[in-house]
PDB file of C-alpha atoms in Angstrom:
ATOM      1  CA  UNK A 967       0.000   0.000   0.000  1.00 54.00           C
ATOM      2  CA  UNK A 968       0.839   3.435  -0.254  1.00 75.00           C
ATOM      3  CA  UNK A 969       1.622   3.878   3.504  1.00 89.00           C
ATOM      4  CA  UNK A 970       1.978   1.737   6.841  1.00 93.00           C
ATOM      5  CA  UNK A 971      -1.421   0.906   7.845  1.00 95.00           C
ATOM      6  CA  UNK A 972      -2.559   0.273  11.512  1.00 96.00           C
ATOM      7  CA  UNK A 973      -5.992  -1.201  12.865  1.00 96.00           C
ATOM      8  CA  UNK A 974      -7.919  -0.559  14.591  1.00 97.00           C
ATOM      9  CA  UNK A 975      -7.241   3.229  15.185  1.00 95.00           C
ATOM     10  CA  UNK A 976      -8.655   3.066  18.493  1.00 96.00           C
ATOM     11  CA  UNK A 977      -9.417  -0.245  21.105  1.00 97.00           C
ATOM     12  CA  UNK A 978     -10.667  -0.193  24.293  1.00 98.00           C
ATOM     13  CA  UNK A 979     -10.641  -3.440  26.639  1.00 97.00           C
ATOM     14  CA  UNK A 980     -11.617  -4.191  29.942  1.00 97.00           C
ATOM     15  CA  UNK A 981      -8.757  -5.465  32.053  1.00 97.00           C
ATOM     16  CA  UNK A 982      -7.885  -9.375  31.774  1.00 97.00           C
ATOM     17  CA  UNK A 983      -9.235  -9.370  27.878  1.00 98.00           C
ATOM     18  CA  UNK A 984      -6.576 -10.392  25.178  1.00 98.00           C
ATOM     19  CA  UNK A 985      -6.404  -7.591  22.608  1.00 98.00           C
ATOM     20  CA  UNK A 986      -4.299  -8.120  18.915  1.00 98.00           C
ATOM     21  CA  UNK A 987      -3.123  -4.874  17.302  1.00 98.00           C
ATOM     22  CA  UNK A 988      -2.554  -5.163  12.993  1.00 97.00           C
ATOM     23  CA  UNK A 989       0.332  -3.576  11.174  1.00 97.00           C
ATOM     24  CA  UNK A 990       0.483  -3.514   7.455  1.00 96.00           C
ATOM     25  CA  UNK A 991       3.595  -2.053   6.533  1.00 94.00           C
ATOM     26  CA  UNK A 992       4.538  -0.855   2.755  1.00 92.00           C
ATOM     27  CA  UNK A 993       5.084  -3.374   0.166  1.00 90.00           C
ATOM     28  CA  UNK A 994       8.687  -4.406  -0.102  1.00 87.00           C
ATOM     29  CA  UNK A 995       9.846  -3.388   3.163  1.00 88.00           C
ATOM     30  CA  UNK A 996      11.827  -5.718   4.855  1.00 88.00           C
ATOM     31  CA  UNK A 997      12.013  -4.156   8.227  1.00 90.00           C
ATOM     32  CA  UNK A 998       9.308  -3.813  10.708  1.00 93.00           C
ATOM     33  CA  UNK A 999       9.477  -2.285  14.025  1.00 94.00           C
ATOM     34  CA  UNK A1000       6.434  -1.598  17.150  1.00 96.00           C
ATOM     35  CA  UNK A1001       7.233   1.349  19.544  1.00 96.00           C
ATOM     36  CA  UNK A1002       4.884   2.173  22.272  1.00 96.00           C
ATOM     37  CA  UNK A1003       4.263   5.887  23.310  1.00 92.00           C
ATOM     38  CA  UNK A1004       2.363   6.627  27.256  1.00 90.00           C
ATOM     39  CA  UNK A1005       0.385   9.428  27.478  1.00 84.00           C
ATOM     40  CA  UNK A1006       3.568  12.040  27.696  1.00 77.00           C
ATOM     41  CA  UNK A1007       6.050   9.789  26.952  1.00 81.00           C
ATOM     42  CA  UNK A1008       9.163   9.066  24.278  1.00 84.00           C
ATOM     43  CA  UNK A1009       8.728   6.016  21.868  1.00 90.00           C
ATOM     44  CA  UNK A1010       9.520   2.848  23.424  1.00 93.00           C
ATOM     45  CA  UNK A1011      10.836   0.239  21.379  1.00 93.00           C
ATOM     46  CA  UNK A1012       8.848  -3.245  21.522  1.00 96.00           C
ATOM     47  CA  UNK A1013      10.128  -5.457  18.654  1.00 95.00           C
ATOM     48  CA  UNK A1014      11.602  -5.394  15.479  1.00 92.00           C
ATOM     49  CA  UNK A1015      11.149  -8.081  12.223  1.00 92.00           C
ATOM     50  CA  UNK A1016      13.798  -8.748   9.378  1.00 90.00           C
ATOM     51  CA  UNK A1017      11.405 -10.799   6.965  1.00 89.00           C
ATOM     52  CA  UNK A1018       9.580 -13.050   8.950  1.00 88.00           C
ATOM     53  CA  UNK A1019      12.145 -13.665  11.889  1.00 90.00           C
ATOM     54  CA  UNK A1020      12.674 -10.998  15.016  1.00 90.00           C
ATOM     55  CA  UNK A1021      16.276 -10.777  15.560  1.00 86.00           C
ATOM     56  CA  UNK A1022      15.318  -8.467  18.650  1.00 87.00           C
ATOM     57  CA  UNK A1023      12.600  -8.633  20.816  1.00 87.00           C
ATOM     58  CA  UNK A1024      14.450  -6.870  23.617  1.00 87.00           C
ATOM     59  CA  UNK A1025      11.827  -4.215  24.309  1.00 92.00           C
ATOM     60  CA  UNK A1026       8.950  -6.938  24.954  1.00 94.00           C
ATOM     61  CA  UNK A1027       7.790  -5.631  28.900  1.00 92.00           C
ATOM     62  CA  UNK A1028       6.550  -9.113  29.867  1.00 91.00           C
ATOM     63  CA  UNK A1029       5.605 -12.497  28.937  1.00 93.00           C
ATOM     64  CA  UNK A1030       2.308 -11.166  28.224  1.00 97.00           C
ATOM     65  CA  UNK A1031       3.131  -9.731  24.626  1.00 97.00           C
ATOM     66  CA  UNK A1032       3.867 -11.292  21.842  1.00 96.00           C
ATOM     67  CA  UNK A1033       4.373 -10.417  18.147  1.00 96.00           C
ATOM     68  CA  UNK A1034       4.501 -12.269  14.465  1.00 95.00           C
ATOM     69  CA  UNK A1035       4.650 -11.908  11.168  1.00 95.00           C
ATOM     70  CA  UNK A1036       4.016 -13.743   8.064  1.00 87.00           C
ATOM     71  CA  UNK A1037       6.726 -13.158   5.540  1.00 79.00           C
ATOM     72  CA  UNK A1038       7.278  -9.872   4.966  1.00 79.00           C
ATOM     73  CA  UNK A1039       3.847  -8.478   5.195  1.00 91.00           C
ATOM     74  CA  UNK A1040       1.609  -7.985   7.561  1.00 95.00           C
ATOM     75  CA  UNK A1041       2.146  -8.330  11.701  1.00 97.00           C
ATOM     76  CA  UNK A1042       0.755  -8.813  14.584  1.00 97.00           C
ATOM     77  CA  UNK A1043       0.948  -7.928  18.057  1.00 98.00           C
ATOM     78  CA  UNK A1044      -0.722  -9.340  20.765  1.00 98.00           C
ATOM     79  CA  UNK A1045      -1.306  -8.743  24.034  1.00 98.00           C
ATOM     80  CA  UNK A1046      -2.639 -11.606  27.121  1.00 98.00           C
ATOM     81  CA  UNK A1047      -4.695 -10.592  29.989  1.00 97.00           C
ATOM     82  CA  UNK A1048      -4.357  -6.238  29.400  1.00 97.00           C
ATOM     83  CA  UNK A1049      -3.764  -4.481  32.469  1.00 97.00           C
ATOM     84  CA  UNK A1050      -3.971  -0.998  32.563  1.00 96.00           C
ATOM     85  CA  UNK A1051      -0.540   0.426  32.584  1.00 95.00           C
ATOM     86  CA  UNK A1052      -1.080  -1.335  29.108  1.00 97.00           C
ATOM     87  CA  UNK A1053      -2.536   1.901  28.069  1.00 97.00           C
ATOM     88  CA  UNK A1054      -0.746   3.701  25.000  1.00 96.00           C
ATOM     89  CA  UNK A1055      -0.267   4.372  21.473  1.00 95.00           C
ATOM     90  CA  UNK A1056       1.293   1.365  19.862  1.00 97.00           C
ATOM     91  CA  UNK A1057       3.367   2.535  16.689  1.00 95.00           C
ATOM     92  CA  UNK A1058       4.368   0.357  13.524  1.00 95.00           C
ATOM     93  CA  UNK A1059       7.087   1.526  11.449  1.00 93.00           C
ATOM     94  CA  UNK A1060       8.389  -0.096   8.412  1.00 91.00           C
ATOM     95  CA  UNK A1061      11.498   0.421   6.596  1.00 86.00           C
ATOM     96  CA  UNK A1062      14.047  -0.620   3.807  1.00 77.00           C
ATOM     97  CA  UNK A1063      16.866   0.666   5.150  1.00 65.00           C
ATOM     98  CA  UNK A1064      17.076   3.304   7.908  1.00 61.00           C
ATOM     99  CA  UNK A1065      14.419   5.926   7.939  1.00 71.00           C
ATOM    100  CA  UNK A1066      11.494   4.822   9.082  1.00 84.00           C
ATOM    101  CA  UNK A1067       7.502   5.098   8.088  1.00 89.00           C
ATOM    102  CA  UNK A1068       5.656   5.566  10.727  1.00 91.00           C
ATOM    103  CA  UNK A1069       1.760   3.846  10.359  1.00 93.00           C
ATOM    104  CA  UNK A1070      -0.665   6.441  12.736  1.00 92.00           C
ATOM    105  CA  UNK A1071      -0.735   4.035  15.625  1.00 94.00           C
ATOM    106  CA  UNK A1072      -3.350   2.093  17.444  1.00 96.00           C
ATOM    107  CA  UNK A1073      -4.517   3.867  20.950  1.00 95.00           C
ATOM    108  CA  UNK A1074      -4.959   1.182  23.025  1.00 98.00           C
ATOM    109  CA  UNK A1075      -6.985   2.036  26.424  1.00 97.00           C
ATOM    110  CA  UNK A1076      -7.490  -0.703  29.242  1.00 97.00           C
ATOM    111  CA  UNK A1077     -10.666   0.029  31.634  1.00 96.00           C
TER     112      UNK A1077
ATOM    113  CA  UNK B1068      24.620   1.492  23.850  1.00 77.00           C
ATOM    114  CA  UNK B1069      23.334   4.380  21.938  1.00 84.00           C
ATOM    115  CA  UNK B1070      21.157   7.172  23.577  1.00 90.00           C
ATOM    116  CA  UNK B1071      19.217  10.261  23.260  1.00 93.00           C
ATOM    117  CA  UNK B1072      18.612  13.699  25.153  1.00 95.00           C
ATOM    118  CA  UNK B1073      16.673  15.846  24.538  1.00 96.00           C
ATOM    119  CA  UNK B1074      17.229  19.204  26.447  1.00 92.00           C
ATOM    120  CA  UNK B1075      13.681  21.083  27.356  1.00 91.00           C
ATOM    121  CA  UNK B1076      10.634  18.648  27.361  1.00 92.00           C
ATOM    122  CA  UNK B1077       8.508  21.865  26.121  1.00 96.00           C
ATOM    123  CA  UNK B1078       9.507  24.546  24.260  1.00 97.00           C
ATOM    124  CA  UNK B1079       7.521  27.666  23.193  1.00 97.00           C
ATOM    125  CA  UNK B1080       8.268  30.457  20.871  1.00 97.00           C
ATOM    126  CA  UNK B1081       6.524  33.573  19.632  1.00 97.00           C
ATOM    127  CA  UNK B1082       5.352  33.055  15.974  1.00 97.00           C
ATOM    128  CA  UNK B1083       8.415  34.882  13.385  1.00 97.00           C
ATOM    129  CA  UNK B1084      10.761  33.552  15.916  1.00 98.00           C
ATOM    130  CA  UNK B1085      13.878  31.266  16.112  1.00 98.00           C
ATOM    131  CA  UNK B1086      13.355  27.667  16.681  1.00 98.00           C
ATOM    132  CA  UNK B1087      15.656  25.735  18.716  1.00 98.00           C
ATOM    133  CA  UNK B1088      15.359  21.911  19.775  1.00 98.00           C
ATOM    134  CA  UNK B1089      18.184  20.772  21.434  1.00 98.00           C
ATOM    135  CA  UNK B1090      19.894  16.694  20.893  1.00 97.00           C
ATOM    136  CA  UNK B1091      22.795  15.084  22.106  1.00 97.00           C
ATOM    137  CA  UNK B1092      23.395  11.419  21.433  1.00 95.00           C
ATOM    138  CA  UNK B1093      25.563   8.943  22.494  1.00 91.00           C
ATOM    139  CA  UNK B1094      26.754   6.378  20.631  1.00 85.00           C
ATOM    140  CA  UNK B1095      30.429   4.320  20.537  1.00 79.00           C
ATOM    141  CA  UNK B1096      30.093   3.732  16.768  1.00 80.00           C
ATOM    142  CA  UNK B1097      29.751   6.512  13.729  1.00 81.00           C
ATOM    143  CA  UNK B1098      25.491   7.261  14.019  1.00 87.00           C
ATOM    144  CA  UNK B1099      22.500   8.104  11.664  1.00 89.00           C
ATOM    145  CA  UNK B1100      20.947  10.387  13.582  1.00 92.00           C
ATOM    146  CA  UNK B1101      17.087  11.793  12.383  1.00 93.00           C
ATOM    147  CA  UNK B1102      14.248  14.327  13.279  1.00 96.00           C
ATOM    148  CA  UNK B1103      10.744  13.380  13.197  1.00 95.00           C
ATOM    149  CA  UNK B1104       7.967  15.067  14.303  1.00 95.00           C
ATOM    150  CA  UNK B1105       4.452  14.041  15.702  1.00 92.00           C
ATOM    151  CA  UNK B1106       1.042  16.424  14.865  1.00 91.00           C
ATOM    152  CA  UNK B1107      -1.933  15.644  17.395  1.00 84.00           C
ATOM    153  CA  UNK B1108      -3.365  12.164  16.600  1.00 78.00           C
ATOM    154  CA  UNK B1109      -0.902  11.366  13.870  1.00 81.00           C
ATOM    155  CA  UNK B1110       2.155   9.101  13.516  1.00 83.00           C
ATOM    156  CA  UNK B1111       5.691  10.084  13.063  1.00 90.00           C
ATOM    157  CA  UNK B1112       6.511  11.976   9.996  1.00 91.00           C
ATOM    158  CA  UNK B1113      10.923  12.199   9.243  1.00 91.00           C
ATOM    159  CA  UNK B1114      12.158  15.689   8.981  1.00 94.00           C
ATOM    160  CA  UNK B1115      15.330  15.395   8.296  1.00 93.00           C
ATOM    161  CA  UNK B1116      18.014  12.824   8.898  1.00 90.00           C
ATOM    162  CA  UNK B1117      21.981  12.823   9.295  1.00 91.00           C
ATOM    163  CA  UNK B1118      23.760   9.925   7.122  1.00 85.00           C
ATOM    164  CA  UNK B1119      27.617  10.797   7.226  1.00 79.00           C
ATOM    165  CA  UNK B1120      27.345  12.511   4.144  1.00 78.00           C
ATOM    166  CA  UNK B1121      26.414  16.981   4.739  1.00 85.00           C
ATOM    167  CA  UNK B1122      27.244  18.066   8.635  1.00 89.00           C
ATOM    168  CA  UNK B1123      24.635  20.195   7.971  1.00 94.00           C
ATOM    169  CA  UNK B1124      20.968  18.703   7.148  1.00 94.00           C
ATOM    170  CA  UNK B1125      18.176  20.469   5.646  1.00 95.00           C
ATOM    171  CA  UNK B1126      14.543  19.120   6.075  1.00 94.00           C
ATOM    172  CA  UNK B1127      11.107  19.510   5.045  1.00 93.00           C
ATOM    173  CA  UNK B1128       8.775  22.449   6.091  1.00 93.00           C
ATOM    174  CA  UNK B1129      12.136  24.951   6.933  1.00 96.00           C
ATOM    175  CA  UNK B1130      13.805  22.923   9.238  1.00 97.00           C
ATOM    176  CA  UNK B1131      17.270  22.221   9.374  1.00 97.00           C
ATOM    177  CA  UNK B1132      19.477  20.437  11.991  1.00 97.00           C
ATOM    178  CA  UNK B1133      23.887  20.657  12.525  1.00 95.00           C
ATOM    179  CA  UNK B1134      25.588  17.333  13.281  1.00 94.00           C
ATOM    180  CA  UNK B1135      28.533  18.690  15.596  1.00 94.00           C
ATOM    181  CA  UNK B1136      30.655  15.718  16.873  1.00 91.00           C
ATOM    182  CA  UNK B1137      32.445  17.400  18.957  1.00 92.00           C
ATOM    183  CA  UNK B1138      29.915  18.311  20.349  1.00 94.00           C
ATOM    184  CA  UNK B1139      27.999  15.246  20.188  1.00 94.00           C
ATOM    185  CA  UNK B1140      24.757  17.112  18.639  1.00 96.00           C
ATOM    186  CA  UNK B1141      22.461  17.213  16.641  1.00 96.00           C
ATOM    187  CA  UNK B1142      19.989  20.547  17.431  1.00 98.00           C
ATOM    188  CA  UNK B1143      17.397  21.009  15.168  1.00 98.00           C
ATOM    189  CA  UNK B1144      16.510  24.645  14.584  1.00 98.00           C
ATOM    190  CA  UNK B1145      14.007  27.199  11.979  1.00 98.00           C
ATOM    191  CA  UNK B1146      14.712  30.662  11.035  1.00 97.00           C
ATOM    192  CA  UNK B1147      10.751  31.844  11.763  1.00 97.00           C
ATOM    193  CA  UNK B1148       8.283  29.340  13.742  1.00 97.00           C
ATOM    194  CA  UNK B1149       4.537  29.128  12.082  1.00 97.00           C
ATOM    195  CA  UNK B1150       1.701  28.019  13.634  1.00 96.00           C
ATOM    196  CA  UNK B1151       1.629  24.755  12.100  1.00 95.00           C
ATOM    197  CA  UNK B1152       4.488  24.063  13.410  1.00 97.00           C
ATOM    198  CA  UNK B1153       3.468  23.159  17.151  1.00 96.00           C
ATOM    199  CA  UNK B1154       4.019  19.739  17.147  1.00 96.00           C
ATOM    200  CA  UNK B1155       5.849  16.795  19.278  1.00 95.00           C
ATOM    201  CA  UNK B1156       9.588  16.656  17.880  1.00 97.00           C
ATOM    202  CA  UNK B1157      11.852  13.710  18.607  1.00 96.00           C
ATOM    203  CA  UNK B1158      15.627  13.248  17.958  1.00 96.00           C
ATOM    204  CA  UNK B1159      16.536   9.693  17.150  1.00 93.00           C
ATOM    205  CA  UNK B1160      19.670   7.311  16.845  1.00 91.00           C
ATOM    206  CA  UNK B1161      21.133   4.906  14.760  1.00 86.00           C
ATOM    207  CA  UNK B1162      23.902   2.218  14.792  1.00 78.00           C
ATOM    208  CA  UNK B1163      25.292   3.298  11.235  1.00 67.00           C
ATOM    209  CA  UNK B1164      26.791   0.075  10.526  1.00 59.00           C
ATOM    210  CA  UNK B1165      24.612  -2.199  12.185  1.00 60.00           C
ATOM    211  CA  UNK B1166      21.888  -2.601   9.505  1.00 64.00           C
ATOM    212  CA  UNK B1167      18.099  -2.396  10.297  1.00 72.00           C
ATOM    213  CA  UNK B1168      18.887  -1.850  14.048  1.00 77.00           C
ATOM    214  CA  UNK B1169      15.745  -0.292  15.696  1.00 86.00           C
ATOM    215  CA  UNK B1170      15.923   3.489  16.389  1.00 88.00           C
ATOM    216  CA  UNK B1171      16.824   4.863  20.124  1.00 90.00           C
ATOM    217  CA  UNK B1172      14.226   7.838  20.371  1.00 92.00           C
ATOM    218  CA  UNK B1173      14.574  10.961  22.969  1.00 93.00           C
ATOM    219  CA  UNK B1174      11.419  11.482  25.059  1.00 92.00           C
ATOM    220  CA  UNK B1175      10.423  14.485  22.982  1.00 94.00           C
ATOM    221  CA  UNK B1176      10.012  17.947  22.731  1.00 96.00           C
ATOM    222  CA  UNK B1177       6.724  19.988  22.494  1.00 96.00           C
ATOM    223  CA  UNK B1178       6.764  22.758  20.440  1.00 97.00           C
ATOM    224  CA  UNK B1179       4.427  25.575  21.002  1.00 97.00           C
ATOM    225  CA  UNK B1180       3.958  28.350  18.366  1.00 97.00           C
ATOM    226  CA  UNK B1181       2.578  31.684  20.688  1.00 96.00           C
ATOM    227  CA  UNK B1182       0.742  34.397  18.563  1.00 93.00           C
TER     228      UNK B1182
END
């Protein structure tokens, strides 16, 4: 597509629900990365693809969330049992090489 | 392990007046360095980015940013601040010779344009 696309824009869950966030990024891109933002706060990396495999997953908070993807299109990122410091904008970026595009993000909001 | 601060968590400046966002990174390997900024309710749009090539990096919308090592900066500035230009701004890192490595982002700086 013509940019990284993210759904749903916005999700809200009650606390203890499972929740899966979408990332399309652009065609041909190789790289994918997920940042999450709090309310206030810098980008905090998550997890980053090459292809299919996710040679760092480093930024993963807990055991809770997990990501995939299938080949080098679209991912997913999941998250068991929400809780509510959960709550954020969760930001897919995809790349070829250095220089990211940013999708618009999925505001995710735990009650 | 590669870093980012960003000086000043808000900024505001009269409208016609300089802008100044201040970076510093730090990084034990030659870095890509970029500028994005954030409008309400949007994702991350690249302003400008550093790749070893110009010291000095000019961006979309006026904006223009110095890569100083010496200095270990990388302060993003604009001769006359609009309106339109209150935004979130983030400085980023990058591991030049490390391939897709992920980007190390500052926490941001708010921009706000005053009339």
């Amino acid at each position: 597509g013509a940019g990284v696309s993210q759904s749903p824009s916005n999700k809200v869950t009650e606390k203890g629900k499972d929740v899966e966030l979408r990332c399309d990024p652009i065609s041909g891109h190789t790289a994918l990365y997920w940042y999450r933002q709090r309310l206030g706060q810098g980008l905090e990396f998550l997890i980053y693809f090459q292809g299919n495999s996710a040679p760092d997953k480093s930024g993963l908070p807990s055991d809770r969330f997990s990501a995939e993807r299938t080949g080098e299109s679209v991912s997913t990122l999941t998250i068991q049992r929400t809780q509510q410091e959960d709550s954020a904008v969760y930001l897919c970026a995809s790349s070829p090489a250095r220089g990211y595009t940013f999708g618009s993000g999925t505001r995710l909001t735990v009650v | 392990a590669q870093s980012v601060t960003q000086l000043g968590s808000h900024v505001s400046v009269s409208e016609g007046a300089l802008v100044l966002l201040r970076c510093n990174y730090s990084s034990s390997v030659p870095p890509y360095l970029f500028w994005y900024v954030q409008y309400p309710n949007q994702g991350l749009q690249l302003l400008l980015k550093y790749t070893s090539t110009a010291t000095l990096v000019k961006g979309i919308n006026g904006f223009e940013a110095e890569f100083k090592k010496s200095e270990t900066s990388f302060h993003l500035t604009k001769p006359s601040a609009h309106m339109s230009d209150a935004a979130e701004y983030f400085c980023a890192v990058s591991d030049r010779d490390s391939g897709n490595t992920p980007l190390v982002f500052g926490k941001g700086t708010r921009l706000s344009v005053i009339a």
